Amino acid sequence: MTIQKYIEAVEKADSADLLLEATEALAEQKDPAAIPTLIEILGYNNPGAAVAAVDGLIDIGEAAVPDLLDNLDDYNYGARAWTIRAFAGIGDPRALDLLLKAASTDFSLSVRRAAARGLGFINWSKLPLEDILPAQKRILETLLLVCEDGEWVVRYAAVVGLQALLEEKSEDSEFVKQILEKFQFISKKDPEIAVRGRALMALAKINYPNFV
Amino acid sequence: MQQEYAEFGEPESLTEEVAIARLLQKKDLGQRYYAAWWLGRFRVTTAAAIDALLLALEDSEDRAPDGGYPLRRNAARALGKLGDKRAIAPLIRCLDFPDVYVREAAAQSLETIGDDSCIAPLLKLLAGGVAAAKQVPGKPHLVQPYEAIIEALGTLGAKEAKDEIEPFLEHPFPKVQYAAARAMYQLTGNAIYGDILVKALAGDNLQLRRSALIDLGAIGYYPAGEAIFNTLAENSMKLIALRGLLEYQLKKESQTSTLSRESIKLMQLMDGLL
């Protein structure tokens, strides 16, 4: 089957189940020609298909970034959340400003959640050497603030993002110190037991890398 | 797509005094309704707030087109959130009130307050069993708020209710079946009941999958972890369900200083849904 046939199958799908099936099949092709269709699916009200489309876009990777940036829909919060998830999964530094802003200020908690996690997984090899440290400092500053978000799941995601950043910066004593202090604090003081547990897991992973 | 009601619009900010005054006045019914919700939402647990809500629970001014009592419903819900023991007897009296949504709110609030004295009156509402649990002609609801009643009995650990609840696993409404499975798991710890809810995650109706997610989170059924991760539903809902499982695990192990394999597994699943 040509990629065009897979795209047609998505366009013809007239039920939620058919759309899901067609999206999964299209996403599996990992073909950049599928990008516009996969992006369109993010705006449909079909969470199953949106998950498959996000996975497909992440597999395609940086080739999808320009179209994703062009199509950021300010008015459809659902589509925006899925787009940020795609950026978070691709980890392309071109989306860094967007992720920083989304993690700390977006209206929707699922967008803040996805962005907070994504900030820990930026592909630094895509950035000029001299730009890396300043960008990482901005991420650290933002994620430390996001640890105070009113929603437990956003704080949880910030811990996950910080853990990934710490693994990236394990040689930089200033990063290590600030992040470890934050984890210690969260593991004792966060009001949600699930967030305290996640901070404990991050600490265990750092102290005993083979434990987790 | 993402259900995030709480995010749409900041609630009007009142003060405790203003909210109580609005609840006690009789002219503007809309203000009373909102004030009752507000006191619950912002956990105003002072004696004056409880007094005002208990008065609102007796209100007959605010009537819905369907004959219902919206202010009583909201007052009953708010009293559950506030958890004051003084509300128990008045809420039990609400279980005999004609408006089914008042009975539902009362059952849910009694579940939250968690006092054994409501077990017998709740059980009474299951009289007649599944045969009596019919839909009210022309209405979406059944003759009693069975889900709320059964869930409350489960949460309250009412082991004496097992024989009455079990037949509801065969009720024609899936959500009532799930409520029965949830309660039976809480009352017996038997995995067959948890597995009924796991199986529901593979069903083809999104509303029912969401309902099963909420139930599994509420009972903290660890073996459901992978199925929750894989079911087709919003990540937000799956994360909340997995948090429910994780809370049960973490509370179990709070005496020990290390995380269990089960807790780590659940957090790894949650990480994959962010």
Short mmCIF file of C-alpha atoms in Angstrom, two decimals:
data_model
loop_
_atom_site.label_atom_id
_atom_site.label_comp_id
_atom_site.label_asym_id
_atom_site.label_seq_id
_atom_site.Cartn_x
_atom_site.Cartn_y
_atom_site.Cartn_z
CA MET A 1 0.00 0.00 0.00
CA THR A 2 1.31 3.49 -0.80
CA ILE A 3 1.34 6.21 1.85
CA GLN A 4 -1.48 7.91 -0.08
CA LYS A 5 -3.72 4.89 0.54
CA TYR A 6 -3.03 5.06 4.28
CA ILE A 7 -3.91 8.77 4.27
CA GLU A 8 -7.12 8.07 2.36
CA ALA A 9 -8.07 5.43 4.91
CA VAL A 10 -7.84 8.09 7.65
CA GLU A 11 -9.90 10.55 5.60
CA LYS A 12 -12.59 7.95 4.90
CA ALA A 13 -12.85 6.66 8.48
CA ASP A 14 -16.43 7.26 9.60
CA SER A 15 -16.28 5.85 13.12
CA ALA A 16 -14.02 6.32 16.13
CA ASP A 17 -12.75 2.74 15.85
CA LEU A 18 -11.98 3.00 12.13
CA LEU A 19 -10.19 6.29 12.69
CA LEU A 20 -8.07 4.71 15.40
CA GLU A 21 -7.17 1.75 13.20
CA ALA A 22 -6.35 3.92 10.19
CA THR A 23 -4.26 6.29 12.33
CA GLU A 24 -2.27 3.44 13.84
CA ALA A 25 -1.58 2.03 10.37
CA LEU A 26 -0.53 5.44 9.03
CA ALA A 27 1.65 6.19 12.06
CA GLU A 28 3.49 2.88 11.66
CA GLN A 29 4.76 3.95 8.23
CA LYS A 30 7.02 6.59 9.86
CA ASP A 31 6.76 8.50 6.58
CA PRO A 32 7.18 12.31 6.59
CA ALA A 33 4.42 12.45 3.96
CA ALA A 34 2.04 11.49 6.77
CA ILE A 35 2.87 14.58 8.87
CA PRO A 36 0.00 16.91 7.81
CA THR A 37 -2.59 14.16 8.29
CA LEU A 38 -1.21 13.11 11.68
CA ILE A 39 -1.26 16.73 12.82
CA GLU A 40 -4.85 17.10 11.69
CA ILE A 41 -5.85 14.08 13.77
CA LEU A 42 -4.62 15.85 16.91
CA GLY A 43 -7.58 18.22 16.58
CA TYR A 44 -10.23 15.48 16.40
CA ASN A 45 -12.04 14.48 19.55
CA ASN A 46 -10.58 10.98 19.63
CA PRO A 47 -8.01 10.37 22.37
CA GLY A 48 -7.05 6.91 21.08
CA ALA A 49 -6.29 8.21 17.59
CA ALA A 50 -4.48 11.25 19.03
CA VAL A 51 -2.17 8.99 21.06
CA ALA A 52 -1.36 7.01 17.91
CA ALA A 53 -0.79 10.21 15.91
CA VAL A 54 1.53 11.63 18.61
CA ASP A 55 3.52 8.37 18.64
CA GLY A 56 3.76 8.54 14.85
CA LEU A 57 4.97 12.14 14.92
CA ILE A 58 7.56 11.32 17.60
CA ASP A 59 8.84 8.42 15.46
CA ILE A 60 9.18 10.74 12.47
CA GLY A 61 11.03 13.13 14.76
CA GLU A 62 12.60 16.45 13.85
CA ALA A 63 11.14 16.44 10.31
CA ALA A 64 7.75 17.01 11.94
CA VAL A 65 8.85 20.03 14.00
CA PRO A 66 8.35 22.86 11.43
CA ASP A 67 4.80 21.72 10.60
CA LEU A 68 3.97 21.24 14.26
CA LEU A 69 5.19 24.77 15.04
CA ASP A 70 3.14 26.18 12.15
CA ASN A 71 0.00 24.41 13.25
CA LEU A 72 -0.03 25.28 16.92
CA ASP A 73 -3.68 25.91 17.49
CA ASP A 74 -4.21 28.47 20.22
CA TYR A 75 -7.91 27.86 20.47
CA ASN A 76 -8.13 24.09 20.55
CA TYR A 77 -6.66 23.14 23.92
CA GLY A 78 -6.97 19.45 23.20
CA ALA A 79 -4.91 19.71 20.01
CA ARG A 80 -2.41 21.96 21.77
CA ALA A 81 -1.90 19.40 24.53
CA TRP A 82 -1.20 16.68 21.97
CA THR A 83 1.17 18.97 20.03
CA ILE A 84 3.18 19.73 23.17
CA ARG A 85 3.31 16.00 23.87
CA ALA A 86 4.74 15.47 20.40
CA PHE A 87 7.36 18.20 21.01
CA ALA A 88 8.11 16.72 24.41
CA GLY A 89 8.71 13.33 22.81
CA ILE A 90 10.79 14.64 19.92
CA GLY A 91 12.95 16.80 22.20
CA ASP A 92 13.92 19.24 19.47
CA PRO A 93 15.42 22.44 20.92
CA ARG A 94 13.46 24.54 18.40
CA ALA A 95 10.45 23.88 20.64
CA LEU A 96 12.31 24.88 23.80
CA ASP A 97 10.81 28.36 24.24
CA LEU A 98 7.38 26.92 23.66
CA LEU A 99 7.88 24.17 26.24
CA LEU A 100 9.28 26.62 28.83
CA LYS A 101 6.31 28.92 28.46
CA ALA A 102 3.78 26.09 28.39
CA ALA A 103 5.19 24.39 31.50
CA SER A 104 4.87 27.46 33.67
CA THR A 105 1.91 29.40 32.28
CA ASP A 106 -0.41 27.31 30.13
CA PHE A 107 -4.06 27.38 31.08
CA SER A 108 -4.50 23.62 30.68
CA LEU A 109 -2.98 21.26 33.22
CA SER A 110 -2.40 18.52 30.66
CA VAL A 111 -0.30 20.95 28.60
CA ARG A 112 1.74 22.02 31.64
CA ARG A 113 2.20 18.35 32.53
CA ALA A 114 3.47 17.32 29.09
CA ALA A 115 5.75 20.34 28.82
CA ALA A 116 7.28 19.82 32.28
CA ARG A 117 8.22 16.27 31.41
CA GLY A 118 9.44 17.23 27.94
CA LEU A 119 11.86 19.83 29.28
CA GLY A 120 13.92 17.00 30.73
CA PHE A 121 14.33 15.28 27.39
CA ILE A 122 15.79 17.87 25.01
CA ASN A 123 18.16 16.55 22.37
CA TRP A 124 21.16 18.75 23.16
CA SER A 125 23.24 17.58 20.20
CA LYS A 126 20.94 19.71 18.02
CA LEU A 127 22.07 22.96 19.65
CA PRO A 128 25.34 24.91 19.17
CA LEU A 129 27.68 24.17 22.07
CA GLU A 130 27.68 27.71 23.46
CA ASP A 131 23.86 27.77 23.67
CA ILE A 132 23.49 24.59 25.71
CA LEU A 133 24.38 25.73 29.23
CA PRO A 134 22.22 28.89 29.18
CA ALA A 135 19.27 26.82 27.91
CA GLN A 136 19.76 24.20 30.61
CA LYS A 137 19.85 26.92 33.26
CA ARG A 138 16.53 28.26 32.00
CA ILE A 139 15.05 24.78 32.18
CA LEU A 140 16.31 24.26 35.73
CA GLU A 141 14.88 27.59 36.84
CA THR A 142 11.52 26.86 35.21
CA LEU A 143 11.19 23.30 36.52
CA LEU A 144 12.07 24.32 40.07
CA LEU A 145 9.14 26.75 39.87
CA VAL A 146 6.83 24.19 38.27
CA CYS A 147 7.41 21.98 41.34
CA GLU A 148 5.08 24.46 43.10
CA ASP A 149 2.21 24.06 40.61
CA GLY A 150 -1.25 23.70 42.17
CA GLU A 151 -1.91 20.42 40.34
CA TRP A 152 -0.28 17.25 41.65
CA VAL A 153 0.23 15.77 38.19
CA VAL A 154 2.16 18.82 36.99
CA ARG A 155 4.45 18.65 40.04
CA TYR A 156 4.88 14.92 39.39
CA ALA A 157 5.90 15.67 35.78
CA ALA A 158 8.32 18.36 36.97
CA VAL A 159 10.08 15.78 39.15
CA VAL A 160 10.37 13.47 36.13
CA GLY A 161 11.77 16.34 34.04
CA LEU A 162 14.24 17.33 36.75
CA GLN A 163 15.42 13.74 37.16
CA ALA A 164 16.20 13.56 33.44
CA LEU A 165 17.99 16.93 33.57
CA LEU A 166 20.02 15.73 36.55
CA GLU A 167 21.09 12.62 34.67
CA GLU A 168 22.18 14.86 31.80
CA LYS A 169 24.08 17.22 34.15
CA SER A 170 25.46 14.72 36.65
CA GLU A 171 28.95 16.29 36.35
CA ASP A 172 27.78 19.81 37.16
CA SER A 173 27.82 20.23 40.93
CA GLU A 174 25.59 23.31 40.94
CA PHE A 175 22.81 21.50 39.03
CA VAL A 176 23.19 18.40 41.16
CA LYS A 177 23.00 20.34 44.41
CA GLN A 178 19.91 22.36 43.50
CA ILE A 179 17.99 19.39 42.12
CA LEU A 180 18.83 17.06 44.99
CA GLU A 181 17.78 19.68 47.53
CA LYS A 182 14.49 20.05 45.71
CA PHE A 183 13.90 16.28 45.65
CA GLN A 184 14.66 16.04 49.37
CA PHE A 185 12.19 18.82 50.05
CA ILE A 186 9.44 17.36 47.85
CA SER A 187 9.88 13.85 49.24
CA LYS A 188 9.05 15.19 52.71
CA LYS A 189 6.78 18.16 52.12
CA ASP A 190 4.62 17.70 49.03
CA PRO A 191 0.96 17.37 50.05
CA GLU A 192 0.42 14.43 47.63
CA ILE A 193 1.81 11.06 48.60
CA ALA A 194 2.21 10.15 44.89
CA VAL A 195 4.48 13.16 44.30
CA ARG A 196 6.50 12.43 47.45
CA GLY A 197 6.87 8.85 46.19
CA ARG A 198 8.10 10.01 42.79
CA ALA A 199 10.74 12.24 44.42
CA LEU A 200 11.86 9.28 46.55
CA MET A 201 12.18 7.19 43.40
CA ALA A 202 14.30 9.91 41.76
CA LEU A 203 16.57 10.03 44.83
CA ALA A 204 16.87 6.23 44.86
CA LYS A 205 17.80 6.22 41.19
CA ILE A 206 20.56 8.75 41.76
CA ASN A 207 21.98 7.11 44.86
CA TYR A 208 21.65 3.54 43.63
CA PRO A 209 21.56 3.58 39.81
CA ASN A 210 20.87 -0.16 39.65
CA PHE A 211 17.97 0.02 42.09
CA VAL A 212 15.32 1.24 39.67
CA MET B 1 -11.11 15.53 24.80
CA GLN B 2 -9.46 16.41 28.08
CA GLN B 3 -12.04 16.84 30.81
CA GLU B 4 -10.76 19.67 32.88
CA TYR B 5 -13.83 21.48 34.09
CA ALA B 6 -11.95 23.00 36.96
CA GLU B 7 -9.75 24.88 34.57
CA PHE B 8 -12.45 26.77 32.73
CA GLY B 9 -12.98 30.05 34.47
CA GLU B 10 -11.99 31.02 37.97
CA PRO B 11 -14.88 30.78 40.42
CA GLU B 12 -16.13 34.12 41.68
CA SER B 13 -14.22 34.82 44.86
CA LEU B 14 -16.43 35.30 47.89
CA THR B 15 -15.54 35.64 51.52
CA GLU B 16 -16.93 33.29 54.12
CA GLU B 17 -19.24 36.01 55.49
CA VAL B 18 -20.57 36.95 52.06
CA ALA B 19 -21.14 33.32 51.09
CA ILE B 20 -23.06 32.58 54.29
CA ALA B 21 -25.13 35.76 53.93
CA ARG B 22 -25.96 34.85 50.34
CA LEU B 23 -26.94 31.35 51.36
CA LEU B 24 -29.26 32.61 54.10
CA GLN B 25 -31.07 35.29 52.06
CA LYS B 26 -34.25 34.24 50.26
CA LYS B 27 -34.49 36.63 47.29
CA ASP B 28 -31.93 35.38 44.80
CA LEU B 29 -32.07 31.59 44.42
CA GLY B 30 -29.12 31.50 42.03
CA GLN B 31 -26.92 33.16 44.64
CA ARG B 32 -27.98 30.63 47.28
CA TYR B 33 -27.16 27.73 44.97
CA TYR B 34 -23.73 29.12 44.14
CA ALA B 35 -22.96 29.99 47.77
CA ALA B 36 -23.71 26.42 48.89
CA TRP B 37 -21.31 25.05 46.28
CA TRP B 38 -18.70 27.68 47.18
CA LEU B 39 -18.65 26.79 50.89
CA GLY B 40 -17.97 23.16 50.00
CA ARG B 41 -15.43 23.92 47.30
CA PHE B 42 -13.37 26.14 49.57
CA ARG B 43 -13.74 23.91 52.61
CA VAL B 44 -15.29 26.48 54.94
CA THR B 45 -15.72 24.29 58.01
CA THR B 46 -16.80 26.91 60.56
CA ALA B 47 -19.91 26.32 62.67
CA ALA B 48 -21.69 29.21 60.95
CA ALA B 49 -21.14 27.63 57.53
CA ILE B 50 -22.41 24.24 58.70
CA ASP B 51 -25.49 25.88 60.29
CA ALA B 52 -26.31 27.69 57.06
CA LEU B 53 -25.89 24.55 54.96
CA LEU B 54 -28.05 22.51 57.34
CA LEU B 55 -30.78 25.14 56.93
CA ALA B 56 -30.37 24.98 53.14
CA LEU B 57 -30.82 21.22 53.37
CA GLU B 58 -34.43 21.91 54.48
CA ASP B 59 -35.13 24.43 51.70
CA SER B 60 -38.33 24.16 49.67
CA GLU B 61 -38.11 27.44 47.72
CA ASP B 62 -35.61 26.42 45.08
CA ARG B 63 -37.40 24.01 42.75
CA ALA B 64 -36.22 22.62 39.40
CA PRO B 65 -38.57 22.12 36.42
CA ASP B 66 -38.41 18.35 37.13
CA GLY B 67 -39.74 18.91 40.66
CA GLY B 68 -36.28 18.49 42.17
CA TYR B 69 -34.61 20.52 44.87
CA PRO B 70 -31.34 21.96 43.48
CA LEU B 71 -30.33 23.83 46.64
CA ARG B 72 -30.79 20.75 48.82
CA ARG B 73 -28.64 18.77 46.38
CA ASN B 74 -25.84 21.31 46.54
CA ALA B 75 -26.09 21.66 50.30
CA ALA B 76 -25.90 17.87 50.70
CA ARG B 77 -22.79 17.73 48.49
CA ALA B 78 -21.11 20.59 50.34
CA LEU B 79 -21.76 18.98 53.73
CA GLY B 80 -19.99 15.86 52.50
CA LYS B 81 -16.94 17.88 51.53
CA LEU B 82 -16.87 19.60 54.92
CA GLY B 83 -17.10 16.34 56.84
CA ASP B 84 -18.82 17.72 59.95
CA LYS B 85 -20.45 14.99 62.07
CA ARG B 86 -23.46 17.21 62.75
CA ALA B 87 -24.50 16.61 59.14
CA ILE B 88 -24.85 12.84 59.56
CA ALA B 89 -28.40 12.65 60.97
CA PRO B 90 -29.83 15.29 58.57
CA LEU B 91 -28.15 13.55 55.60
CA ILE B 92 -29.60 10.19 56.71
CA ARG B 93 -33.04 11.84 56.72
CA CYS B 94 -32.36 12.96 53.13
CA LEU B 95 -32.15 9.30 52.09
CA ASP B 96 -35.98 9.18 52.32
CA PHE B 97 -36.53 12.43 50.42
CA PRO B 98 -38.53 12.23 47.15
CA ASP B 99 -35.84 13.86 44.93
CA VAL B 100 -33.53 11.03 43.79
CA TYR B 101 -30.61 13.45 43.26
CA VAL B 102 -30.89 14.63 46.85
CA ARG B 103 -30.75 10.97 47.92
CA GLU B 104 -27.74 10.43 45.67
CA ALA B 105 -25.87 13.46 47.03
CA ALA B 106 -26.69 12.39 50.58
CA ALA B 107 -25.39 8.84 50.00
CA GLN B 108 -22.16 10.20 48.49
CA SER B 109 -21.65 12.63 51.34
CA LEU B 110 -22.33 9.99 53.97
CA GLU B 111 -19.70 7.86 52.21
CA THR B 112 -17.17 10.69 52.53
CA ILE B 113 -18.00 11.48 56.16
CA GLY B 114 -17.64 7.78 56.89
CA ASP B 115 -19.84 7.09 59.90
CA ASP B 116 -21.22 3.58 60.48
CA SER B 117 -24.61 4.87 61.62
CA CYS B 118 -25.66 5.34 57.99
CA ILE B 119 -25.09 1.69 57.00
CA ALA B 120 -28.54 0.43 58.04
CA PRO B 121 -30.47 3.28 56.35
CA LEU B 122 -28.40 2.85 53.18
CA LEU B 123 -29.04 -0.90 53.17
CA LYS B 124 -32.77 -0.24 53.45
CA LEU B 125 -32.65 1.48 50.04
CA LEU B 126 -31.49 -1.78 48.44
CA ALA B 127 -34.73 -3.49 49.54
CA GLY B 128 -36.28 -5.58 46.78
CA GLY B 129 -32.85 -6.24 45.25
CA VAL B 130 -32.17 -6.18 41.52
CA ALA B 131 -35.81 -6.95 40.68
CA ALA B 132 -36.89 -3.64 42.22
CA ALA B 133 -33.95 -1.68 40.74
CA LYS B 134 -35.81 -0.48 37.66
CA GLN B 135 -35.54 2.68 35.62
CA VAL B 136 -38.10 5.39 36.41
CA PRO B 137 -40.33 5.64 33.31
CA GLY B 138 -39.30 8.61 31.17
CA LYS B 139 -36.19 9.37 33.28
CA PRO B 140 -32.54 8.46 32.85
CA HIS B 141 -32.22 7.27 36.45
CA LEU B 142 -33.26 4.21 38.42
CA VAL B 143 -35.73 4.26 41.33
CA GLN B 144 -32.81 4.61 43.76
CA PRO B 145 -29.29 6.03 43.31
CA TYR B 146 -27.88 2.49 43.38
CA GLU B 147 -24.34 3.37 42.35
CA ALA B 148 -23.96 5.88 45.19
CA ILE B 149 -25.59 3.58 47.76
CA ILE B 150 -23.48 0.54 46.86
CA GLU B 151 -20.25 2.53 46.62
CA ALA B 152 -20.92 4.07 50.03
CA LEU B 153 -21.52 0.66 51.60
CA GLY B 154 -18.26 -0.58 50.09
CA THR B 155 -16.23 2.37 51.32
CA LEU B 156 -17.79 2.09 54.78
CA GLY B 157 -16.65 -1.54 54.94
CA ALA B 158 -20.20 -2.75 55.55
CA LYS B 159 -19.49 -6.49 55.44
CA GLU B 160 -23.10 -7.21 56.47
CA ALA B 161 -24.18 -5.76 53.09
CA LYS B 162 -22.34 -8.35 50.96
CA ASP B 163 -25.35 -10.58 50.32
CA GLU B 164 -27.48 -7.61 49.28
CA ILE B 165 -24.80 -6.10 47.03
CA GLU B 166 -23.58 -9.20 45.19
CA PRO B 167 -26.73 -9.68 43.03
CA PHE B 168 -26.18 -6.19 41.60
CA LEU B 169 -23.19 -7.61 39.65
CA GLU B 170 -25.95 -8.82 37.28
CA HIS B 171 -27.87 -5.54 37.07
CA PRO B 172 -28.60 -4.49 33.45
CA PHE B 173 -26.82 -1.12 33.92
CA PRO B 174 -23.04 -1.60 33.56
CA LYS B 175 -22.26 1.27 35.94
CA VAL B 176 -24.31 -0.43 38.66
CA GLN B 177 -22.42 -3.68 37.98
CA TYR B 178 -19.14 -1.80 38.38
CA ALA B 179 -20.31 -0.21 41.63
CA ALA B 180 -21.14 -3.70 42.91
CA ALA B 181 -17.75 -5.07 41.80
CA ARG B 182 -15.97 -2.15 43.45
CA ALA B 183 -17.84 -2.61 46.72
CA MET B 184 -17.47 -6.40 46.71
CA TYR B 185 -13.73 -6.01 46.25
CA GLN B 186 -13.54 -3.59 49.16
CA LEU B 187 -15.61 -5.91 51.34
CA THR B 188 -13.88 -9.20 50.45
CA GLY B 189 -10.49 -8.37 48.91
CA ASN B 190 -11.30 -11.08 46.36
CA ALA B 191 -9.54 -10.54 43.02
CA ILE B 192 -12.48 -11.81 40.96
CA TYR B 193 -14.24 -8.53 41.68
CA GLY B 194 -11.23 -6.38 40.80
CA ASP B 195 -10.89 -8.37 37.58
CA ILE B 196 -14.46 -7.51 36.56
CA LEU B 197 -13.37 -3.86 36.50
CA VAL B 198 -10.16 -4.71 34.63
CA LYS B 199 -12.25 -6.48 32.00
CA ALA B 200 -14.46 -3.38 31.74
CA LEU B 201 -11.39 -1.41 30.57
CA ALA B 202 -11.46 -3.44 27.35
CA GLY B 203 -15.10 -2.54 26.60
CA ASP B 204 -15.99 -0.44 23.58
CA ASN B 205 -17.77 2.44 25.31
CA LEU B 206 -15.53 5.32 26.43
CA GLN B 207 -17.90 6.46 29.21
CA LEU B 208 -17.86 2.98 30.73
CA ARG B 209 -14.08 2.70 30.46
CA ARG B 210 -13.79 6.01 32.29
CA SER B 211 -16.18 4.77 34.92
CA ALA B 212 -14.08 1.60 35.43
CA LEU B 213 -10.93 3.74 35.68
CA ILE B 214 -12.45 5.77 38.49
CA ASP B 215 -13.56 2.62 40.32
CA LEU B 216 -10.14 0.95 40.02
CA GLY B 217 -8.44 4.09 41.30
CA ALA B 218 -10.84 4.16 44.24
CA ILE B 219 -10.10 0.57 45.29
CA GLY B 220 -6.37 0.75 44.50
CA TYR B 221 -6.37 -2.61 42.69
CA TYR B 222 -2.67 -3.14 41.88
CA PRO B 223 -3.09 -5.90 39.23
CA ALA B 224 -4.99 -3.37 37.06
CA GLY B 225 -1.88 -1.24 36.44
CA GLU B 226 -0.97 -2.44 32.95
CA ALA B 227 -4.61 -2.54 31.82
CA ILE B 228 -5.10 1.04 32.98
CA PHE B 229 -1.99 2.09 31.07
CA ASN B 230 -3.25 0.39 27.90
CA THR B 231 -6.95 1.24 27.89
CA LEU B 232 -8.20 3.80 25.38
CA ALA B 233 -8.99 6.88 27.43
CA GLU B 234 -7.51 10.27 28.23
CA ASN B 235 -4.09 10.14 29.87
CA SER B 236 -5.39 12.51 32.56
CA MET B 237 -7.95 9.91 33.64
CA LYS B 238 -5.46 7.06 33.50
CA LEU B 239 -2.99 9.03 35.60
CA ILE B 240 -5.61 9.68 38.25
CA ALA B 241 -6.49 5.98 38.35
CA LEU B 242 -2.83 4.95 38.63
CA ARG B 243 -2.34 7.51 41.38
CA GLY B 244 -5.14 5.71 43.25
CA LEU B 245 -3.22 2.43 42.96
CA LEU B 246 0.04 4.10 43.93
CA GLU B 247 -1.47 5.71 47.03
CA TYR B 248 -2.57 2.29 48.30
CA GLN B 249 0.91 0.86 47.74
CA LEU B 250 2.76 3.78 49.30
CA LYS B 251 0.50 3.88 52.36
CA LYS B 252 1.09 0.15 52.87
CA GLU B 253 4.85 0.64 52.85
CA SER B 254 5.06 3.96 54.69
CA GLN B 255 6.68 2.21 57.67
CA THR B 256 9.60 1.01 55.58
CA SER B 257 12.10 3.43 54.09
CA THR B 258 12.46 1.79 50.68
CA LEU B 259 10.02 1.79 47.80
CA SER B 260 8.50 -1.54 46.82
CA ARG B 261 8.82 -3.09 43.38
CA GLU B 262 5.06 -2.52 42.95
CA SER B 263 5.26 1.20 43.65
CA ILE B 264 8.16 1.60 41.24
CA LYS B 265 6.30 -0.29 38.55
CA LEU B 266 3.26 1.99 38.96
CA MET B 267 5.39 5.13 38.77
CA GLN B 268 7.10 3.85 35.62
CA LEU B 269 3.66 3.39 34.06
CA MET B 270 2.66 6.90 35.15
CA ASP B 271 5.88 8.37 33.72
CA GLY B 272 4.87 6.91 30.34
CA LEU B 273 1.57 8.81 30.34
CA LEU B 274 2.83 12.31 31.04
#
